[in-house]
PDB file of C-alpha atoms in Angstrom:
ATOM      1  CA  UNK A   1       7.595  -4.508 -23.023  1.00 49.00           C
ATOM      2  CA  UNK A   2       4.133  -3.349 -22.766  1.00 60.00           C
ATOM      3  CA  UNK A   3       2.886   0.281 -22.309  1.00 79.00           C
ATOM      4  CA  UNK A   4       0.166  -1.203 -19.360  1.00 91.00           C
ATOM      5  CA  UNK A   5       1.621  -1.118 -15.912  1.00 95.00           C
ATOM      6  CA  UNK A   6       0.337  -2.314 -12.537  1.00 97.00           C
ATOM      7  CA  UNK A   7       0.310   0.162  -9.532  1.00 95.00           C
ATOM      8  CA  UNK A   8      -0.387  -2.739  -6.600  1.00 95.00           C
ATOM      9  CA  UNK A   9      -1.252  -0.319  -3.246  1.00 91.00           C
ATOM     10  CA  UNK A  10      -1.193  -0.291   0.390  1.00 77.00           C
ATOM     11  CA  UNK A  11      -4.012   2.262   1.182  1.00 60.00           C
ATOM     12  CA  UNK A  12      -3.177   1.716   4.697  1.00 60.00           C
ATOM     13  CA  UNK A  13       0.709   2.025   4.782  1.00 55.00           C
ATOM     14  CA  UNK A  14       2.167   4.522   6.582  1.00 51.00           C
ATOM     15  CA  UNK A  15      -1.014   5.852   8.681  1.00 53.00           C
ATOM     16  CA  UNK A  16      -2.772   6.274   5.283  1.00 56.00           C
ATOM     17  CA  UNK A  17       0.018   7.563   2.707  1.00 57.00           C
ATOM     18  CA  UNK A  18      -0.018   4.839   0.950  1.00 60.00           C
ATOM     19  CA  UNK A  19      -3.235   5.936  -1.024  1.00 69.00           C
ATOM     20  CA  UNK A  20      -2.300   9.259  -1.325  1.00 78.00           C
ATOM     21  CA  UNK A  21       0.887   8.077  -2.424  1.00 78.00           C
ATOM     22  CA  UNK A  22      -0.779   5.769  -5.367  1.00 88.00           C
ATOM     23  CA  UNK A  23      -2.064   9.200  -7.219  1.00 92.00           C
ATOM     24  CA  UNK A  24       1.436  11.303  -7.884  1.00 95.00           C
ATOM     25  CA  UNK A  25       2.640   7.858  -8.806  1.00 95.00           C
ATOM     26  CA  UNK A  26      -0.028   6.750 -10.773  1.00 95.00           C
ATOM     27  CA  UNK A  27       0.123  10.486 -12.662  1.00 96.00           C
ATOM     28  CA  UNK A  28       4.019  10.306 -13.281  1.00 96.00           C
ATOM     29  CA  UNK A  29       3.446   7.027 -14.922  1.00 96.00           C
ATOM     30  CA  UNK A  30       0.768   8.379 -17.313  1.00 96.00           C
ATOM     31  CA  UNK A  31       2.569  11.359 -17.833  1.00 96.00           C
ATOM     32  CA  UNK A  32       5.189   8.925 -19.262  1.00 95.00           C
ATOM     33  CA  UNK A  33       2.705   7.469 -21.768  1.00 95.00           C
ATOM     34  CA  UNK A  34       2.178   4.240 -19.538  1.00 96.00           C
ATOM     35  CA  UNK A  35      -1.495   2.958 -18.940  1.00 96.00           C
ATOM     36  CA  UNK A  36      -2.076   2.111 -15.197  1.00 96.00           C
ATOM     37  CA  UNK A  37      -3.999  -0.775 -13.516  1.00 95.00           C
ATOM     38  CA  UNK A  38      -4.408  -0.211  -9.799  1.00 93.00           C
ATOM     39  CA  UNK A  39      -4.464  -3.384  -7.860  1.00 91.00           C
ATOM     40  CA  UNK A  40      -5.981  -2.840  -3.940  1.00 86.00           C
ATOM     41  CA  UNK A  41      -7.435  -6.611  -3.096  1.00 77.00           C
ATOM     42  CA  UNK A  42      -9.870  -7.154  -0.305  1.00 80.00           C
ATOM     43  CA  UNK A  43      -6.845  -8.449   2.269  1.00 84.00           C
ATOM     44  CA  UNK A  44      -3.124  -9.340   1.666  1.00 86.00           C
ATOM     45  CA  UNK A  45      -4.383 -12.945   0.025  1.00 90.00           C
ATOM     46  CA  UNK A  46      -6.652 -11.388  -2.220  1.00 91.00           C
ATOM     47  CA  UNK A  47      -4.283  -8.812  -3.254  1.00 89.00           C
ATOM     48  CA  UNK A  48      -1.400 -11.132  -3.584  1.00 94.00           C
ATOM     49  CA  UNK A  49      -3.464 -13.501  -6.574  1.00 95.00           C
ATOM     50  CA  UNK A  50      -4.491 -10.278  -8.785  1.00 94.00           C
ATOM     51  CA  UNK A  51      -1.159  -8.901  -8.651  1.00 96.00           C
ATOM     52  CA  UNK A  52       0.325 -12.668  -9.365  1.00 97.00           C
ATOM     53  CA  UNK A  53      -2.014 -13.142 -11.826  1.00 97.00           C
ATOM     54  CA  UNK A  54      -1.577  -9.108 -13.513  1.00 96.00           C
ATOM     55  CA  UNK A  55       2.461 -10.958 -13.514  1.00 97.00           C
ATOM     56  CA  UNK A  56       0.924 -14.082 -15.372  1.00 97.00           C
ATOM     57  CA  UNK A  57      -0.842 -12.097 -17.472  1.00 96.00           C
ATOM     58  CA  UNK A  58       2.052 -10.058 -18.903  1.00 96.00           C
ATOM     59  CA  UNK A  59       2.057  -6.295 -17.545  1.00 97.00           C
ATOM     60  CA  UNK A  60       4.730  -4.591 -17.892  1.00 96.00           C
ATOM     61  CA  UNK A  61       6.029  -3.986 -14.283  1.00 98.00           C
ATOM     62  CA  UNK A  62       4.326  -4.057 -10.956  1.00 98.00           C
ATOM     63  CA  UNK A  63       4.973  -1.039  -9.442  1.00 97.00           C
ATOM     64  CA  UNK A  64       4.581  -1.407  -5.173  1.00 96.00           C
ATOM     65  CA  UNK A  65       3.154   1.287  -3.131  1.00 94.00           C
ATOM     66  CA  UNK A  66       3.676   1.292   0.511  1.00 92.00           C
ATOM     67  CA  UNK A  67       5.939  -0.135   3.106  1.00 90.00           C
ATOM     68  CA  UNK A  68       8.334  -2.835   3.355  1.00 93.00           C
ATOM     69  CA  UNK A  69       4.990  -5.453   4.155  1.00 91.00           C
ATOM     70  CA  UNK A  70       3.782  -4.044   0.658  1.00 93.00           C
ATOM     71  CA  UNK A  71       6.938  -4.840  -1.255  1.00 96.00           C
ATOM     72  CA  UNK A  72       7.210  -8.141   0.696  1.00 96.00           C
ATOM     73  CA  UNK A  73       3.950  -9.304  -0.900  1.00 95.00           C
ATOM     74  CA  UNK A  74       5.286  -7.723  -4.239  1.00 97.00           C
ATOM     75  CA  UNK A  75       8.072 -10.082  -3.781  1.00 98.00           C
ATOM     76  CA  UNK A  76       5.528 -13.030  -3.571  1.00 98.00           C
ATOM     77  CA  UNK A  77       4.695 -12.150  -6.831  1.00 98.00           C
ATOM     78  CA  UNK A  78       7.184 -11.390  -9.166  1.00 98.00           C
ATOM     79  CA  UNK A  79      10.335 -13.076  -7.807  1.00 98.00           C
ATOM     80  CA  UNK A  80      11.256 -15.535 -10.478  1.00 96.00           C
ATOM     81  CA  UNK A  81       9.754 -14.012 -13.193  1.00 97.00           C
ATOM     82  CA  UNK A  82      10.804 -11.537 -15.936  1.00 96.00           C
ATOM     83  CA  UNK A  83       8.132  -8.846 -14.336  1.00 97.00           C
ATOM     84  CA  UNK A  84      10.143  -6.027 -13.110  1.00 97.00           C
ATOM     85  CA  UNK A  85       9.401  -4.847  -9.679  1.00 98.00           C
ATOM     86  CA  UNK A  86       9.028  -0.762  -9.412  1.00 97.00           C
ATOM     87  CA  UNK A  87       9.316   0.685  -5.521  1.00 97.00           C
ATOM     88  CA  UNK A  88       7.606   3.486  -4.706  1.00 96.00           C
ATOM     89  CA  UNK A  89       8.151   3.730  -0.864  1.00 95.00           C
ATOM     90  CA  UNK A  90       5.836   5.645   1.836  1.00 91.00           C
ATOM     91  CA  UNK A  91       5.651   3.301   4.507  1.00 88.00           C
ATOM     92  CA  UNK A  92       7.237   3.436   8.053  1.00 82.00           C
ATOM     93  CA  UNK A  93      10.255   1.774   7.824  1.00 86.00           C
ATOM     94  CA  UNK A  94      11.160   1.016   4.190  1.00 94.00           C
ATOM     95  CA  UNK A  95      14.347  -0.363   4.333  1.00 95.00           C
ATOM     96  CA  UNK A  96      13.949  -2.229   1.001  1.00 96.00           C
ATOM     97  CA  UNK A  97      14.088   1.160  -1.079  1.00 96.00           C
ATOM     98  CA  UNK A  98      16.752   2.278   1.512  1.00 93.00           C
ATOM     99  CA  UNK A  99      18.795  -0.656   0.865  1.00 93.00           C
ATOM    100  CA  UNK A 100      18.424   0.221  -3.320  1.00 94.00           C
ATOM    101  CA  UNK A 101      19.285   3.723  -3.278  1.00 93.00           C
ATOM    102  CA  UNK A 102      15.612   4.911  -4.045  1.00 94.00           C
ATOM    103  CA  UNK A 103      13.055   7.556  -3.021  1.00 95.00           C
ATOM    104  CA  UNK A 104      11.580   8.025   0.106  1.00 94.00           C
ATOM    105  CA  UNK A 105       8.634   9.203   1.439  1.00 93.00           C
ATOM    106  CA  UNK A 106       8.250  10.820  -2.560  1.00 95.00           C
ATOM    107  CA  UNK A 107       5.769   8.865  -4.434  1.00 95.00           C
ATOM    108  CA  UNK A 108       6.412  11.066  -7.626  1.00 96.00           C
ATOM    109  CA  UNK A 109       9.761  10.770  -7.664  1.00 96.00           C
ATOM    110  CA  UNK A 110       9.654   7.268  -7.386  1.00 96.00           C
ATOM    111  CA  UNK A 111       7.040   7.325 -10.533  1.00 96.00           C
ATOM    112  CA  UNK A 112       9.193   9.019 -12.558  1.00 97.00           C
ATOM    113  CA  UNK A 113      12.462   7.105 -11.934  1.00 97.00           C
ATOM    114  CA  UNK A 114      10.154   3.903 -12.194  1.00 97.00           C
ATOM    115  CA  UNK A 115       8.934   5.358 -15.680  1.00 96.00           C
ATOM    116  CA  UNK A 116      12.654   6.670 -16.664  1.00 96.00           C
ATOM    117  CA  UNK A 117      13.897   2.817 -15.987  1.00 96.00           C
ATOM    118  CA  UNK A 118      11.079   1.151 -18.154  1.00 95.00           C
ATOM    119  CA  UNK A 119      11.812   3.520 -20.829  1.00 94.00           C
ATOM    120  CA  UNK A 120      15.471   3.176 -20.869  1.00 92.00           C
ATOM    121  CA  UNK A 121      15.692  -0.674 -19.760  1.00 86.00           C
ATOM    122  CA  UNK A 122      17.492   0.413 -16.268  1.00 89.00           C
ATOM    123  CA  UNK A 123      16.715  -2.849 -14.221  1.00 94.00           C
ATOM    124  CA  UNK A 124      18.922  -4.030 -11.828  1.00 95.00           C
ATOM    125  CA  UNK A 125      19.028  -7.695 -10.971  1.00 97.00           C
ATOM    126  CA  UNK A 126      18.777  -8.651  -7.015  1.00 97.00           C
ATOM    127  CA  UNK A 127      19.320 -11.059  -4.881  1.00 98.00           C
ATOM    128  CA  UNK A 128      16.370 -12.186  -2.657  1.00 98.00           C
ATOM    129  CA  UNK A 129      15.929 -14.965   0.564  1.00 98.00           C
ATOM    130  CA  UNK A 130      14.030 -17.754   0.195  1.00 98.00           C
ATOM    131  CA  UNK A 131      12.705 -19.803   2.900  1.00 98.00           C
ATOM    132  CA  UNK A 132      10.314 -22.399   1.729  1.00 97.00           C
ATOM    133  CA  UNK A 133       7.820 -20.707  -0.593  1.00 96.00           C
ATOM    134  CA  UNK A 134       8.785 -17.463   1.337  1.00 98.00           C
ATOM    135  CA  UNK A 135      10.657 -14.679  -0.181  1.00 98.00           C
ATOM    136  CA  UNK A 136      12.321 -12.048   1.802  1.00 98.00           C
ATOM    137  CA  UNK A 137      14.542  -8.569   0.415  1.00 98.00           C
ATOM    138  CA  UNK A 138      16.134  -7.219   2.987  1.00 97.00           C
ATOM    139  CA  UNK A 139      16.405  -8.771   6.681  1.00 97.00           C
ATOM    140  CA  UNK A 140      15.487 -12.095   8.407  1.00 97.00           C
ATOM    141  CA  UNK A 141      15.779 -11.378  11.989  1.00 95.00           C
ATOM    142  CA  UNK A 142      15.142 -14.219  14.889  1.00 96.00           C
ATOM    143  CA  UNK A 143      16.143 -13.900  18.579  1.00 93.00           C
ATOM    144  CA  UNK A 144      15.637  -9.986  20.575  1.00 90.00           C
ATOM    145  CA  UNK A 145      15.661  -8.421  17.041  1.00 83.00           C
ATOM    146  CA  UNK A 146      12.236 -10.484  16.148  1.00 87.00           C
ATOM    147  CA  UNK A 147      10.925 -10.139  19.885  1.00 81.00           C
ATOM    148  CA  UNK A 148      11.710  -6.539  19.388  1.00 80.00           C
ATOM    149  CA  UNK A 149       9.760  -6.504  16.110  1.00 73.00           C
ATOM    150  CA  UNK A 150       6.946  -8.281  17.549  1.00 74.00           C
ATOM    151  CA  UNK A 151       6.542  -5.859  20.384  1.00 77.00           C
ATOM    152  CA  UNK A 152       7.115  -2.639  17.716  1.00 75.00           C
ATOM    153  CA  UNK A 153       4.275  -3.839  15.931  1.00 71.00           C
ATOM    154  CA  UNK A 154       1.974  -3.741  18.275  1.00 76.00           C
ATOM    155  CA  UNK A 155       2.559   0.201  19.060  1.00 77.00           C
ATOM    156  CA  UNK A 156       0.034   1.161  16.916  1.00 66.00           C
ATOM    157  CA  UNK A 157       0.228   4.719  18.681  1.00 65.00           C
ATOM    158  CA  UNK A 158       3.643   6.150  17.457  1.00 66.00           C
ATOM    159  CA  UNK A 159       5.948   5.118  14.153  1.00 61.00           C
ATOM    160  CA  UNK A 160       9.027   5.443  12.824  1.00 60.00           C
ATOM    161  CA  UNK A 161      11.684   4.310  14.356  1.00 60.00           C
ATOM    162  CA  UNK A 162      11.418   5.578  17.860  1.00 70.00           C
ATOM    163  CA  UNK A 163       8.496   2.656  18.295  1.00 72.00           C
ATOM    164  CA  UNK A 164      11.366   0.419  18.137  1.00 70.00           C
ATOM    165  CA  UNK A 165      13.462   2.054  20.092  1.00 75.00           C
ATOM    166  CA  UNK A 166      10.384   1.783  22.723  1.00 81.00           C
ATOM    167  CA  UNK A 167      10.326  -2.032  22.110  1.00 80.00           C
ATOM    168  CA  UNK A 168      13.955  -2.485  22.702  1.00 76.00           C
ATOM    169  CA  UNK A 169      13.491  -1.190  25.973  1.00 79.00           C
ATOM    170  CA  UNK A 170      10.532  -2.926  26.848  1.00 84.00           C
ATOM    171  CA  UNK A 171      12.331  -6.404  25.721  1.00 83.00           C
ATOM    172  CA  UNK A 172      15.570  -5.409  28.354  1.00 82.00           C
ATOM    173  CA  UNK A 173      13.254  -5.954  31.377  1.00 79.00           C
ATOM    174  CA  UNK A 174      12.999  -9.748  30.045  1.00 77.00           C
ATOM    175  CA  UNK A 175      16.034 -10.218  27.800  1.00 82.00           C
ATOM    176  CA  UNK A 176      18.246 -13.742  28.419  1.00 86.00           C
ATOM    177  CA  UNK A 177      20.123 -15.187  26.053  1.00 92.00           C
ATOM    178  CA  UNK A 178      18.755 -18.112  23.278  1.00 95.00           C
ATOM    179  CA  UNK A 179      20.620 -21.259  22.851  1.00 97.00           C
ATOM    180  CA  UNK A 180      20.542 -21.582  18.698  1.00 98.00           C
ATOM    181  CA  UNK A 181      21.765 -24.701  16.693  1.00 98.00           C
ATOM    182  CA  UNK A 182      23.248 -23.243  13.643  1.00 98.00           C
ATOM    183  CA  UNK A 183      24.504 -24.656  10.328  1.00 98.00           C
ATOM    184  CA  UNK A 184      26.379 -22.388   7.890  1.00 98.00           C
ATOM    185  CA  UNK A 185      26.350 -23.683   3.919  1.00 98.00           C
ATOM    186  CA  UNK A 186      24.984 -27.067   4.456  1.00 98.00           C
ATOM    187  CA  UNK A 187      28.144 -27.550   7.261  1.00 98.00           C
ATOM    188  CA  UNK A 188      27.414 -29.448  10.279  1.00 98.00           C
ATOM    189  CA  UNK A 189      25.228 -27.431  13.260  1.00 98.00           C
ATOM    190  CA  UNK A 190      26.907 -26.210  16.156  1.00 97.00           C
ATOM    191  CA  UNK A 191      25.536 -24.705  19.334  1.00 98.00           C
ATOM    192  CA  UNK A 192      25.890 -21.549  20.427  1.00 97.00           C
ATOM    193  CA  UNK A 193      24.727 -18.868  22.967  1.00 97.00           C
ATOM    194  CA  UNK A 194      23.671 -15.494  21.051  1.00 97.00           C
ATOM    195  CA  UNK A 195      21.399 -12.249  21.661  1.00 94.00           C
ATOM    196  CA  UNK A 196      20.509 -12.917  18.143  1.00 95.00           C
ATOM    197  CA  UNK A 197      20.942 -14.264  14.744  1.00 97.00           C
ATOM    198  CA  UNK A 198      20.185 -11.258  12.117  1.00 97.00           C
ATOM    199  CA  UNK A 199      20.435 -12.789   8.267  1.00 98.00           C
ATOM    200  CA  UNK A 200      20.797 -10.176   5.902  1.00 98.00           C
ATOM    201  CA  UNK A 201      20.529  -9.837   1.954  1.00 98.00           C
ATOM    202  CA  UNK A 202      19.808  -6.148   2.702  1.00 96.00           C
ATOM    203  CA  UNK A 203      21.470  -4.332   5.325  1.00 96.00           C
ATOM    204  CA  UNK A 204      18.793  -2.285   7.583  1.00 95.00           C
ATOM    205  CA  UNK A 205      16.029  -3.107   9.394  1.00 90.00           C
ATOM    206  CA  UNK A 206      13.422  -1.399  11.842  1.00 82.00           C
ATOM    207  CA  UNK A 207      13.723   1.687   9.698  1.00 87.00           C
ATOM    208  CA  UNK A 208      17.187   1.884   9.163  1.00 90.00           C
ATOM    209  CA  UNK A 209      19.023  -0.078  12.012  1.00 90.00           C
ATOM    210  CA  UNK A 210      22.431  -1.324   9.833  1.00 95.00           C
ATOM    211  CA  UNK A 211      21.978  -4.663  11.280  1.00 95.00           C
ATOM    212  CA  UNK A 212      23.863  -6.015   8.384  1.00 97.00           C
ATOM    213  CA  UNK A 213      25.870  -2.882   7.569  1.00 97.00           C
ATOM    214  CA  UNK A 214      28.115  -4.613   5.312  1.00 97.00           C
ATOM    215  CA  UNK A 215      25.580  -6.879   3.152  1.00 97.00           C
ATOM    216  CA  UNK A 216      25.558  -6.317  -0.865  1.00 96.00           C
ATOM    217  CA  UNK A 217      22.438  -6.781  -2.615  1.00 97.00           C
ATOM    218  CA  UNK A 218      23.674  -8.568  -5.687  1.00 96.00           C
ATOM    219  CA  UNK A 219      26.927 -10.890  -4.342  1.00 97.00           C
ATOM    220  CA  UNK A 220      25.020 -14.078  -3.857  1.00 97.00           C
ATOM    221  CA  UNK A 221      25.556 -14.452  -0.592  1.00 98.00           C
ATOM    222  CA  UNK A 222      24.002 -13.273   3.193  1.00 98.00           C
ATOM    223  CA  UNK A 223      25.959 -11.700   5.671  1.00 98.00           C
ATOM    224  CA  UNK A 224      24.616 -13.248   9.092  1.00 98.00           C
ATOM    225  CA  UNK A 225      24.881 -10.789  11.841  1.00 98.00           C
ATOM    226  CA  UNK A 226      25.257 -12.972  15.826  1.00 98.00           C
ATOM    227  CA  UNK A 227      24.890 -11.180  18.410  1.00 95.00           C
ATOM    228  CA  UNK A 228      27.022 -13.748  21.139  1.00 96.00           C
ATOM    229  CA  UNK A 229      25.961 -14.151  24.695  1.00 93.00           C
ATOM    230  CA  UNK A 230      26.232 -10.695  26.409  1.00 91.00           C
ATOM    231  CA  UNK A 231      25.016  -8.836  29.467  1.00 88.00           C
ATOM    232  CA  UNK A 232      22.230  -6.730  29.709  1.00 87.00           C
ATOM    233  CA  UNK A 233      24.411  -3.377  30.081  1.00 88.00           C
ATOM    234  CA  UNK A 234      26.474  -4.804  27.020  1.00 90.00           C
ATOM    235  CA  UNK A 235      23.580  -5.040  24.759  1.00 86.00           C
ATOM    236  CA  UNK A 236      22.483  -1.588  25.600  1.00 83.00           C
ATOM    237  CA  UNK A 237      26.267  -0.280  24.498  1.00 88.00           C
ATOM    238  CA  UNK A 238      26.021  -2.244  21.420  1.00 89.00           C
ATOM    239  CA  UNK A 239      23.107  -2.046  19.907  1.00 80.00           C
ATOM    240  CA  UNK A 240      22.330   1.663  19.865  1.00 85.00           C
ATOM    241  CA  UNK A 241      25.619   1.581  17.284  1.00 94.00           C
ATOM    242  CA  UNK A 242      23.286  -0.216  14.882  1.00 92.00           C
ATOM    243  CA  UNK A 243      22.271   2.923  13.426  1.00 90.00           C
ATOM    244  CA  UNK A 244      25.325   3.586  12.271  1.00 94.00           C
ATOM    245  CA  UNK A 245      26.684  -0.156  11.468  1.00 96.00           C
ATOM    246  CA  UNK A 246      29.475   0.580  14.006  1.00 96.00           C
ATOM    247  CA  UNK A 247      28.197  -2.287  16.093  1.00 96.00           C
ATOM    248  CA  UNK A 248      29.989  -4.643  13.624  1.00 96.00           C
ATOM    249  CA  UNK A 249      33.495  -3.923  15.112  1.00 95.00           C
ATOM    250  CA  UNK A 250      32.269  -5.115  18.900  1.00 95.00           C
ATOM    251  CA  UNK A 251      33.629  -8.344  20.226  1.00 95.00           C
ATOM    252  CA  UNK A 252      30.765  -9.595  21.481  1.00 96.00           C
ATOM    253  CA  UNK A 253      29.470  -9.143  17.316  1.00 97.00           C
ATOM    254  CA  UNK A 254      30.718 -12.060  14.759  1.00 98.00           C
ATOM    255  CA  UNK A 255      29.526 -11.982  11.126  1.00 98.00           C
ATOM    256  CA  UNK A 256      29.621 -14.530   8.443  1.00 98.00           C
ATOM    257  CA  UNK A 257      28.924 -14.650   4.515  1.00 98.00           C
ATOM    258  CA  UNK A 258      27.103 -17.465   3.568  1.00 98.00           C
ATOM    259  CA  UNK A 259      24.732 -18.810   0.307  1.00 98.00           C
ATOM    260  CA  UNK A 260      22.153 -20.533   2.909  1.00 98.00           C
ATOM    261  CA  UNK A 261      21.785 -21.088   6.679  1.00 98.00           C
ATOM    262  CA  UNK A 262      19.683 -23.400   8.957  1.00 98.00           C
ATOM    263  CA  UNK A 263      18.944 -22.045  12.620  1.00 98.00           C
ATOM    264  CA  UNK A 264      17.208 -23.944  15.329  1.00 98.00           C
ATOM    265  CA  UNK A 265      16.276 -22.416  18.616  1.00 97.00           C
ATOM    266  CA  UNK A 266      12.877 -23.034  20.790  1.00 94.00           C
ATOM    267  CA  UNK A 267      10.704 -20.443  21.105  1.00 88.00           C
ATOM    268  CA  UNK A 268      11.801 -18.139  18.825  1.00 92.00           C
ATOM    269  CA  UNK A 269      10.034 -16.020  15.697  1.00 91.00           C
ATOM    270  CA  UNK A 270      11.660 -15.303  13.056  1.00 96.00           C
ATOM    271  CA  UNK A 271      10.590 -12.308  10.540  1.00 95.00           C
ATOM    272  CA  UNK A 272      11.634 -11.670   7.333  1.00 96.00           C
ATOM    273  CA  UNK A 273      11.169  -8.246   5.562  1.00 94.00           C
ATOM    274  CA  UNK A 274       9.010  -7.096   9.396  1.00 87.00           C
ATOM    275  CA  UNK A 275       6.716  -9.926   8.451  1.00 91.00           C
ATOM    276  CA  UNK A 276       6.104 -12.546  10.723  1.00 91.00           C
ATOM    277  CA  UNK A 277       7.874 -15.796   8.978  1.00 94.00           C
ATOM    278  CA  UNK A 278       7.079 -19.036  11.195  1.00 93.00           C
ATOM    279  CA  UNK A 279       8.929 -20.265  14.147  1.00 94.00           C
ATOM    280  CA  UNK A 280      12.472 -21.671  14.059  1.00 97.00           C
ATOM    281  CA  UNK A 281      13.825 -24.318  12.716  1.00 98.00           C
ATOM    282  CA  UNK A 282      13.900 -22.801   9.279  1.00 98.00           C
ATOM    283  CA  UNK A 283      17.145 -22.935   6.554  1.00 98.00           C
ATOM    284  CA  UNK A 284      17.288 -19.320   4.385  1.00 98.00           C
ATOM    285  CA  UNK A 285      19.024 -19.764   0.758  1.00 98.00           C
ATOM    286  CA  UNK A 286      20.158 -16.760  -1.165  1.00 98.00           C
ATOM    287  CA  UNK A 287      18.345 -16.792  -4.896  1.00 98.00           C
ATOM    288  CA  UNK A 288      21.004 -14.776  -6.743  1.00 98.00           C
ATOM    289  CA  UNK A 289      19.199 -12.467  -9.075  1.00 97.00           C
ATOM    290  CA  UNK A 290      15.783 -13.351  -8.281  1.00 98.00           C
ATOM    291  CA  UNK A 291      13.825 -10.287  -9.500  1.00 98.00           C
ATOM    292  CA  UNK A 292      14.864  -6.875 -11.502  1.00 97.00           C
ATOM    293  CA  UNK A 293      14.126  -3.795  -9.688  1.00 98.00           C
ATOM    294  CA  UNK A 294      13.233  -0.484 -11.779  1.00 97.00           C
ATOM    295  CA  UNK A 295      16.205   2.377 -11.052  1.00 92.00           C
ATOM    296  CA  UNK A 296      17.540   0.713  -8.472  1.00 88.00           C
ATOM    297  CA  UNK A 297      20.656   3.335  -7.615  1.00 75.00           C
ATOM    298  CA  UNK A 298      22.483   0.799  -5.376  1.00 56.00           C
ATOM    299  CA  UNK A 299      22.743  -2.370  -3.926  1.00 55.00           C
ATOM    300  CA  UNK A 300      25.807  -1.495  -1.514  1.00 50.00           C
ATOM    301  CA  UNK A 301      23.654  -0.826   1.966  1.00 44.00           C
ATOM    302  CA  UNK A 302      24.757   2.559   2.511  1.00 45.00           C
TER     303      UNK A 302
END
């Protein structure tokens, strides 16, 4: 493996941590006795082709810096490949690094565990999503969830996750349920009634909300969260237990385990990773061991 390493950086994640974030890093890598590249890129298309071509042209790892929109377009570019992915995690949700066990919110830390794993080979193989060219690591959400998400991103004036809780709130006032076609493993599509349709390789999303609880990282399989048809004062007793996965246990709350699914429903987004993806119809397939992540502690969800 080579000693030359590519930092690829959000400058803007987390209100601005993301370049402070890229110097500990950075300096933990060094300190290690790797050389560091640091790819920025003019916008997310720019940065995406010099970190896929830093990948084509043989570094070493490409180590992401930011949130979970960061280490979605790291995805872009190393899933399928032998390039090891490093995480090092300051953005406002980051349920990616959540869902692995890593550092949070401590960019040297993550250097150093990052550095630690080249050195001593400790990569973990993942699973990722794939929807077209598309890949996703932790949550494709379509239905309140993604209406929720859309909202939450525009609240450019507070973070974390009590901007989603703001959304959810906001989304009550106009909240019906979607009629979804669904088709589970290449079986025949059924209708059905639901608040929404989470499908989860990872098992958080919004910055920690256990949509998927249960989901495993490394099985080869989703675990698709429904939401069924439910009242208004229903959804408001169920989802809050999100944050804690108990939400799983509700009637109203049905979960399957599946290597692909197809969803159609009009008018709905769907995001992947708190990316926007493309409106439904799309069909999700898990890639088992897509991409190796550096130190990766876990792939359990907890």
């Amino acid at each position: 493996m080579t000693s030359e390493i590519t930092l690829f950086v959000n400058p803007t994640a987390g209100r601005g941590r993301g370049a402070h974030a890229a110097q500990p890093a950075a300096s933990a890598l060094r300190d290690a006795g790797f050389s560091v590249r640091t790819v920025l890129g003019e916008d997310a298309d720019d940065a995406l082709r010099r970190a896929r071509e830093a990948v084509a042209a043989g570094t070493g790892a490409l180590i992401a810096v930011g949130g979970d929109g960061m280490m979605s377009l790291a995805l872009q570019a190393v899933a399928g490949t032998l390039t090891p992915l490093g995480v090092v995690a300051v953005g406002t949700g980051n349920d990616f690094a959540r869902a692995l066990g890593m550092p949070i919110r401590d960019p040297a830390a993550a250097g150093r565990l990052a550095a630690e794993a080249l050195k001593g080979g400790a990569l973990r193989a993942i699973d990722l999503g794939r929807v077209g060219e598309r890949w996703f690591g932790s949550v494709l959400a379509s239905g309140f969830d993604s209406r929720v998400n859309d909202r939450g991103n525009r609240m450019r004036w507070v973070g974390g996750r009590f901007k989603y809780d703001l959304a959810i709130l906001a989304e009550l006032a106009a909240f019906k349920p979607i009629t979804y076609r669904m088709s589970l493993d290449g079986g025949p599509f059924r209708e059905i009634e639901a608040t929404l349709i989470a499908v989860g390789n990872g098992s958080t999303y919004g910055g920690g909300m256990r949509i998927c609880a249960d989901a495993v990282m490394d099985d080869g399989l989703f675990d698709v969260t429904v939401v069924g048809d439910c009242s208004r004062a229903t959804l408001l007793k169920v989802f809050p237990k999100v944050y804690k996965g108990t939400h799983l246990g509700h009637p109203v709350v049905t979960v399957h385990r599946v290597s692909s699914i197809a969803l159609e429903a009009v008018g709905v987004t769907a995001y992947a990773d708190g990316e926007p993806l493309g409106a439904l119809p799309l069909t999700a397939t898990c890639v088992p061991g897509a991409v190796r992540v550096l130190g990766a502690r876990s792939t359990t969800g907890d």
